[in-house]
Coordinates of C-alpha atoms in Angstrom, one line a residue:
M1 CA 275.6 249.7 167.5
A2 CA 272.2 251.8 167.6
E3 CA 270.3 248.2 167.9
S4 CA 271.8 248.1 171.6
F5 CA 270.0 251.4 173.0
S6 CA 266.8 250.9 175.2
K7 CA 264.3 253.2 174.9
Q8 CA 265.3 254.7 178.3
D9 CA 268.8 255.2 176.9
V10 CA 267.3 257.2 174.1
R11 CA 265.3 259.2 176.8
S12 CA 268.3 259.9 178.3
L13 CA 270.1 261.1 175.4
M14 CA 267.0 263.6 174.7
K15 CA 267.3 264.6 178.2
F16 CA 270.7 265.4 177.8
Q17 CA 270.1 267.3 174.8
F18 CA 267.4 269.3 176.5
L19 CA 269.6 270.1 179.6
Q20 CA 272.1 271.5 176.8
G21 CA 269.4 274.0 175.8
K22 CA 268.5 272.4 172.4
K23 CA 265.4 272.6 170.7
P24 CA 263.2 269.8 169.2
P25 CA 264.4 270.1 165.5
D26 CA 268.2 270.2 166.5
M27 CA 267.5 267.3 169.1
F28 CA 265.5 265.1 166.3
R29 CA 268.5 265.9 163.4
E30 CA 271.3 264.7 166.1
L31 CA 269.4 261.6 166.9
Q32 CA 268.9 260.5 163.4
Q33 CA 272.4 261.2 162.8
V34 CA 273.6 258.9 165.9
L35 CA 270.8 256.5 165.8
G36 CA 269.7 256.3 162.1
K37 CA 266.5 253.9 161.7
C38 CA 266.5 253.4 165.5
A39 CA 265.8 257.4 166.1
P40 CA 262.6 258.4 167.7
T41 CA 260.0 260.1 165.7
E42 CA 260.0 263.9 165.8
Q43 CA 256.5 263.7 167.7
T44 CA 258.4 261.6 170.5
V45 CA 261.5 264.2 170.7
R46 CA 258.7 267.0 171.1
K47 CA 256.8 264.8 173.9
W48 CA 259.8 264.4 175.9
Y49 CA 260.9 267.8 175.3
R50 CA 257.6 269.5 176.8
L51 CA 257.9 266.7 179.5
F52 CA 261.5 267.7 180.5
A53 CA 260.3 271.4 180.2
E54 CA 257.4 270.6 182.6
G55 CA 259.7 269.4 185.2
R56 CA 259.7 265.4 184.6
E57 CA 263.0 264.2 185.8
S58 CA 262.5 260.2 185.4
V59 CA 263.4 258.7 181.8
E60 CA 261.1 255.7 183.1
D61 CA 257.7 254.7 182.4
N62 CA 255.2 255.7 184.7
D63 CA 254.0 253.1 187.2
R64 CA 250.8 251.6 186.4
S65 CA 248.5 251.1 189.3
G66 CA 246.1 248.0 189.7
R67 CA 245.7 245.1 187.4
P68 CA 247.5 244.7 183.9
M69 CA 245.1 246.0 181.3
T70 CA 244.0 243.5 179.0
A71 CA 245.4 244.5 175.5
T72 CA 242.2 245.6 173.8
N73 CA 239.5 246.2 176.6
E74 CA 237.0 249.3 176.4
T75 CA 239.7 251.2 178.9
V76 CA 242.8 250.9 176.2
V77 CA 240.5 251.3 173.2
K78 CA 238.8 254.7 174.8
K79 CA 242.4 255.7 175.6
V80 CA 243.9 255.2 172.1
Q81 CA 240.7 257.2 170.9
E82 CA 241.5 260.0 173.1
L83 CA 245.0 260.1 171.9
L84 CA 244.2 260.0 168.2
D85 CA 241.2 262.9 168.9
D86 CA 244.6 265.0 170.2
D87 CA 246.7 263.9 167.2
R88 CA 245.5 261.8 164.4
R89 CA 249.3 261.4 163.1
R90 CA 250.4 259.3 165.9
T91 CA 252.2 256.1 165.1
C92 CA 251.4 252.7 166.3
E93 CA 254.7 252.8 168.1
E94 CA 253.8 256.0 169.8
L95 CA 250.4 254.8 170.9
A96 CA 251.7 251.6 172.4
E97 CA 254.3 253.3 174.3
D98 CA 251.9 255.8 175.8
V99 CA 249.0 253.5 176.6
G100 CA 251.0 250.7 177.9
V101 CA 250.4 247.6 175.3
S102 CA 251.8 246.1 172.5
V103 CA 252.3 247.8 169.0
G104 CA 250.3 244.7 167.8
S105 CA 247.5 245.1 170.1
V106 CA 247.4 249.0 169.1
H107 CA 247.1 248.2 165.5
T108 CA 244.1 245.8 166.2
I109 CA 242.3 248.3 168.0
L110 CA 242.8 250.8 165.3
T111 CA 241.7 248.6 162.7
E112 CA 239.2 246.1 164.1
R113 CA 237.7 248.2 167.2
L114 CA 238.0 251.6 165.7
H115 CA 237.6 250.7 162.2
L116 CA 240.3 253.4 161.1
Q117 CA 242.7 253.3 158.1
K118 CA 246.1 255.2 158.2
K119 CA 245.3 257.5 154.9
F120 CA 248.2 259.3 153.3
C121 CA 248.3 263.1 151.5
K122 CA 249.2 262.2 148.3
W123 CA 250.6 263.8 145.3
V124 CA 249.7 262.4 141.7
P125 CA 251.7 264.4 139.1
H126 CA 250.8 262.2 136.1
L127 CA 248.0 259.2 135.3
L128 CA 249.9 257.0 133.2
T129 CA 248.2 255.9 129.8
G130 CA 248.0 252.3 129.0
E131 CA 250.9 252.7 126.3
Q132 CA 253.3 254.5 129.2
K133 CA 252.5 251.8 131.5
M134 CA 253.5 249.0 128.8
Q135 CA 256.7 251.0 128.0
R136 CA 257.3 250.8 131.6
T137 CA 256.8 247.2 131.8
V138 CA 258.8 246.2 128.6
A139 CA 261.8 248.5 130.0
S140 CA 261.7 247.0 133.5
S141 CA 261.7 243.3 132.1
S142 CA 264.5 244.1 129.6
H143 CA 266.8 245.0 132.7
L144 CA 265.9 242.2 134.6
R145 CA 266.7 239.8 131.6
R146 CA 269.7 241.7 131.1
F147 CA 271.0 241.4 134.5
H148 CA 270.3 237.7 134.7
R149 CA 272.5 237.6 131.8
E150 CA 275.3 239.5 132.9
G151 CA 275.0 239.5 136.2
E152 CA 276.9 242.1 138.6
D153 CA 279.2 243.3 135.5
F154 CA 276.0 244.8 134.3
L155 CA 275.4 246.9 137.5
S156 CA 278.7 248.1 138.0
R157 CA 278.8 249.6 134.8
I158 CA 275.7 251.7 135.7
V159 CA 276.3 255.5 136.5
A160 CA 273.1 256.8 137.7
G161 CA 272.5 260.6 137.7
D162 CA 270.0 263.4 137.8
E163 CA 269.4 267.1 139.3
T164 CA 266.9 268.1 142.2
W165 CA 266.0 271.1 144.3
V166 CA 267.1 270.9 147.7
Y167 CA 265.1 273.4 150.0
S168 CA 265.9 275.0 153.4
W169 CA 262.6 273.7 154.7
D170 CA 260.2 271.2 153.4
P171 CA 256.6 270.1 154.4
E172 CA 256.3 267.0 156.0
T173 CA 256.7 263.5 153.9
K174 CA 253.6 261.9 152.9
A175 CA 254.3 259.3 155.4
Q176 CA 255.0 262.1 158.0
S177 CA 251.4 263.4 157.2
A178 CA 249.5 260.2 157.5
E179 CA 246.3 260.3 160.0
W180 CA 244.1 257.5 161.1
L181 CA 240.9 258.4 159.8
P182 CA 237.4 256.3 159.1
A183 CA 237.7 254.5 156.0
H184 CA 235.5 256.5 154.0
S185 CA 236.6 260.0 154.9
P186 CA 238.5 261.8 152.6
R187 CA 242.5 262.4 152.9
P188 CA 243.6 265.2 154.6
Q189 CA 245.2 268.3 152.7
K190 CA 249.2 268.4 152.5
A191 CA 250.8 271.5 153.5
I192 CA 252.9 273.4 150.6
R193 CA 256.2 274.7 150.6
K194 CA 256.5 278.0 152.3
Q195 CA 257.2 280.8 150.1
G196 CA 260.7 282.5 150.0
A197 CA 262.2 279.1 151.2
M198 CA 266.2 278.8 150.1
K199 CA 266.6 276.3 147.5
I200 CA 269.7 275.1 145.5
M201 CA 269.9 273.0 142.5
H202 CA 272.1 269.9 143.1
V203 CA 273.2 267.5 140.1
M204 CA 274.4 264.1 141.4
F205 CA 276.3 261.1 139.6
F206 CA 276.9 257.8 141.4
D207 CA 277.5 254.0 140.8
S208 CA 277.5 251.0 143.0
Q209 CA 281.0 252.2 144.9
G210 CA 279.6 255.6 146.0
I211 CA 279.7 259.3 144.6
L212 CA 281.2 260.3 141.4
L213 CA 280.1 264.0 141.1
N214 CA 278.4 266.1 143.9
W215 CA 277.5 269.5 142.1
A216 CA 275.8 272.2 143.6
V217 CA 274.6 274.6 140.6
P218 CA 275.3 278.4 141.0
Q219 CA 271.9 280.2 141.9
G220 CA 270.6 281.8 138.8
T221 CA 271.8 278.9 136.4
T222 CA 269.3 277.0 134.4
V223 CA 270.0 273.0 133.7
N224 CA 269.5 273.3 130.0
G225 CA 271.2 271.2 127.4
D226 CA 274.3 273.1 127.0
Y227 CA 274.5 273.2 130.7
Y228 CA 274.1 269.8 130.8
K229 CA 276.7 268.8 128.4
W230 CA 279.2 271.1 130.0
I231 CA 278.5 269.2 133.3
L232 CA 279.1 265.9 131.7
Q233 CA 282.1 267.0 129.9
E234 CA 283.9 269.1 132.4
K235 CA 282.7 267.5 135.7
L236 CA 281.6 263.9 135.6
R237 CA 283.8 262.4 132.9
P238 CA 286.8 263.7 134.9
A239 CA 285.7 262.6 137.9
I240 CA 285.1 259.1 136.5
R241 CA 288.5 259.3 135.0
K242 CA 290.1 260.1 138.3
K243 CA 288.0 257.7 140.7
R244 CA 286.8 254.8 138.3
P245 CA 289.5 254.7 135.2
D246 CA 288.5 251.2 134.7
L247 CA 284.8 252.2 134.2
L248 CA 285.8 254.4 131.0
E249 CA 287.4 251.5 129.6
S250 CA 284.7 248.9 130.1
A251 CA 282.0 251.5 128.9
V252 CA 279.7 253.5 131.0
I253 CA 276.1 252.8 131.1
L254 CA 274.2 255.9 132.0
L255 CA 271.2 255.8 133.9
H256 CA 269.1 259.4 133.8
D257 CA 265.5 260.1 133.1
N258 CA 264.0 261.8 129.7
A259 CA 264.4 265.2 131.0
P260 CA 264.4 267.7 128.2
A261 CA 267.9 268.5 128.9
H262 CA 269.0 265.1 129.0
R263 CA 267.6 264.4 125.5
K264 CA 268.9 267.8 123.6
H265 CA 270.8 266.9 120.4
N266 CA 274.3 268.0 121.9
V267 CA 274.0 265.6 124.6
V268 CA 272.9 262.8 122.8
E269 CA 275.8 263.4 120.3
L270 CA 278.3 263.6 123.1
L271 CA 277.3 260.3 124.7
S272 CA 277.2 258.5 121.3
K273 CA 280.9 260.3 120.6
W274 CA 281.9 258.7 124.1
G275 CA 280.6 255.1 123.3
W276 CA 278.4 255.7 126.5
E277 CA 275.2 253.6 126.6
V278 CA 271.9 255.1 128.0
L279 CA 269.9 252.8 129.9
Q280 CA 266.2 253.0 128.7
H281 CA 264.1 255.0 131.1
P282 CA 260.5 255.6 130.2
A283 CA 258.8 258.9 131.1
Y284 CA 257.3 259.2 134.8
S285 CA 259.2 256.4 136.2
P286 CA 261.0 257.5 139.5
D287 CA 260.9 253.8 140.7
L288 CA 263.1 252.7 137.9
S289 CA 266.3 254.9 139.0
P290 CA 267.9 254.9 142.4
C291 CA 268.3 259.0 142.3
D292 CA 264.6 259.1 142.7
F293 CA 263.8 256.0 144.8
F294 CA 266.7 256.2 147.0
L295 CA 269.1 258.8 147.2
F296 CA 267.0 262.3 147.0
P297 CA 264.1 261.0 149.3
S298 CA 266.9 260.1 151.8
V299 CA 268.3 263.4 151.8
K300 CA 265.3 265.4 151.8
K301 CA 264.1 263.7 154.6
H302 CA 267.3 264.8 156.9
L303 CA 266.9 268.5 155.4
R304 CA 263.4 268.7 156.4
A305 CA 264.6 269.5 160.1
F306 CA 267.5 272.1 158.6
D307 CA 266.1 275.6 158.3
S308 CA 268.9 278.4 157.0
T309 CA 268.4 281.8 155.3
A310 CA 272.2 281.5 153.8
S311 CA 272.5 279.5 150.7
S312 CA 276.3 278.6 151.3
T313 CA 275.4 276.8 154.7
L314 CA 272.7 275.1 153.2
R315 CA 274.8 274.1 149.8
L316 CA 277.4 272.7 152.2
H317 CA 275.0 271.0 154.6
A318 CA 273.2 269.1 151.5
I319 CA 276.7 268.1 150.0
K320 CA 277.8 266.5 153.4
L321 CA 274.4 264.7 153.5
F322 CA 274.7 263.5 149.8
A323 CA 278.2 262.2 150.4
K324 CA 277.1 260.4 153.4
R325 CA 274.1 258.4 152.1
T326 CA 275.9 257.4 148.8
R327 CA 278.7 255.6 150.8
V328 CA 275.8 252.7 151.6
V329 CA 274.9 252.1 148.0

């Protein structure tokens, strides 16, 4: 349905939100909920909010007098440069809309005429050793061979789980903070999370059919080995018994990382007692768990525009987002 919205339709929605008295963060969040991948960027929302506030009525493109501009002529190149001087985080789509040429032409101007590159702010928590890289390769190859042998039956038995902090405010994602810069210039600095931001620990478990457990850890509670065992025993296993009784009979394959709480003796002993298999997950391998490469980033992206000082409000909002995202797994 969202694909049928033209840019004029989207602008009309933003105008309606503006007339309702809504601010850009709320407008952006609502548009994402309704339009999904087709929603405009937050910068575009702020741009049109500013235009409406300045008195603009029309949602149509401005008329351009004179002959059509050649996509990469000097006038267009200069205009792109001026827009980037004002904000180097503009996307190709935003530049194309402002200048009146195609996205491909903008990309050509940026890379071939202005000789710019999109540089990301990047956190590098660990540099892997040769042995760690080999462990990742071996584990990934093993999982792939097993999938070829067992097919969907293998995937249907996997229960992925992990815990993560959910904040009431987060700085931009790496992609959002990317800037167009000369090839040899240093990467831009990334904002750190503001002090005092409300945060809640969430523990999530889900399988190929959807959510199994969405647990908000009480404030002040540490997820150590004893608490993780309690979650497995008192929350996850009953949830599987209720929602996927056949899964317990076919033997669960648990996919969680090698965090200290997950490797405690009492946890390992409990899983062995139940006959649950623990899928190999080498250290520092966020691309091997759907919690890390799919669920958590997706939910946190939507929470970036959410600002709350009440832990109960943040908890309820996060629970709804986690539940919504796991429906499409």
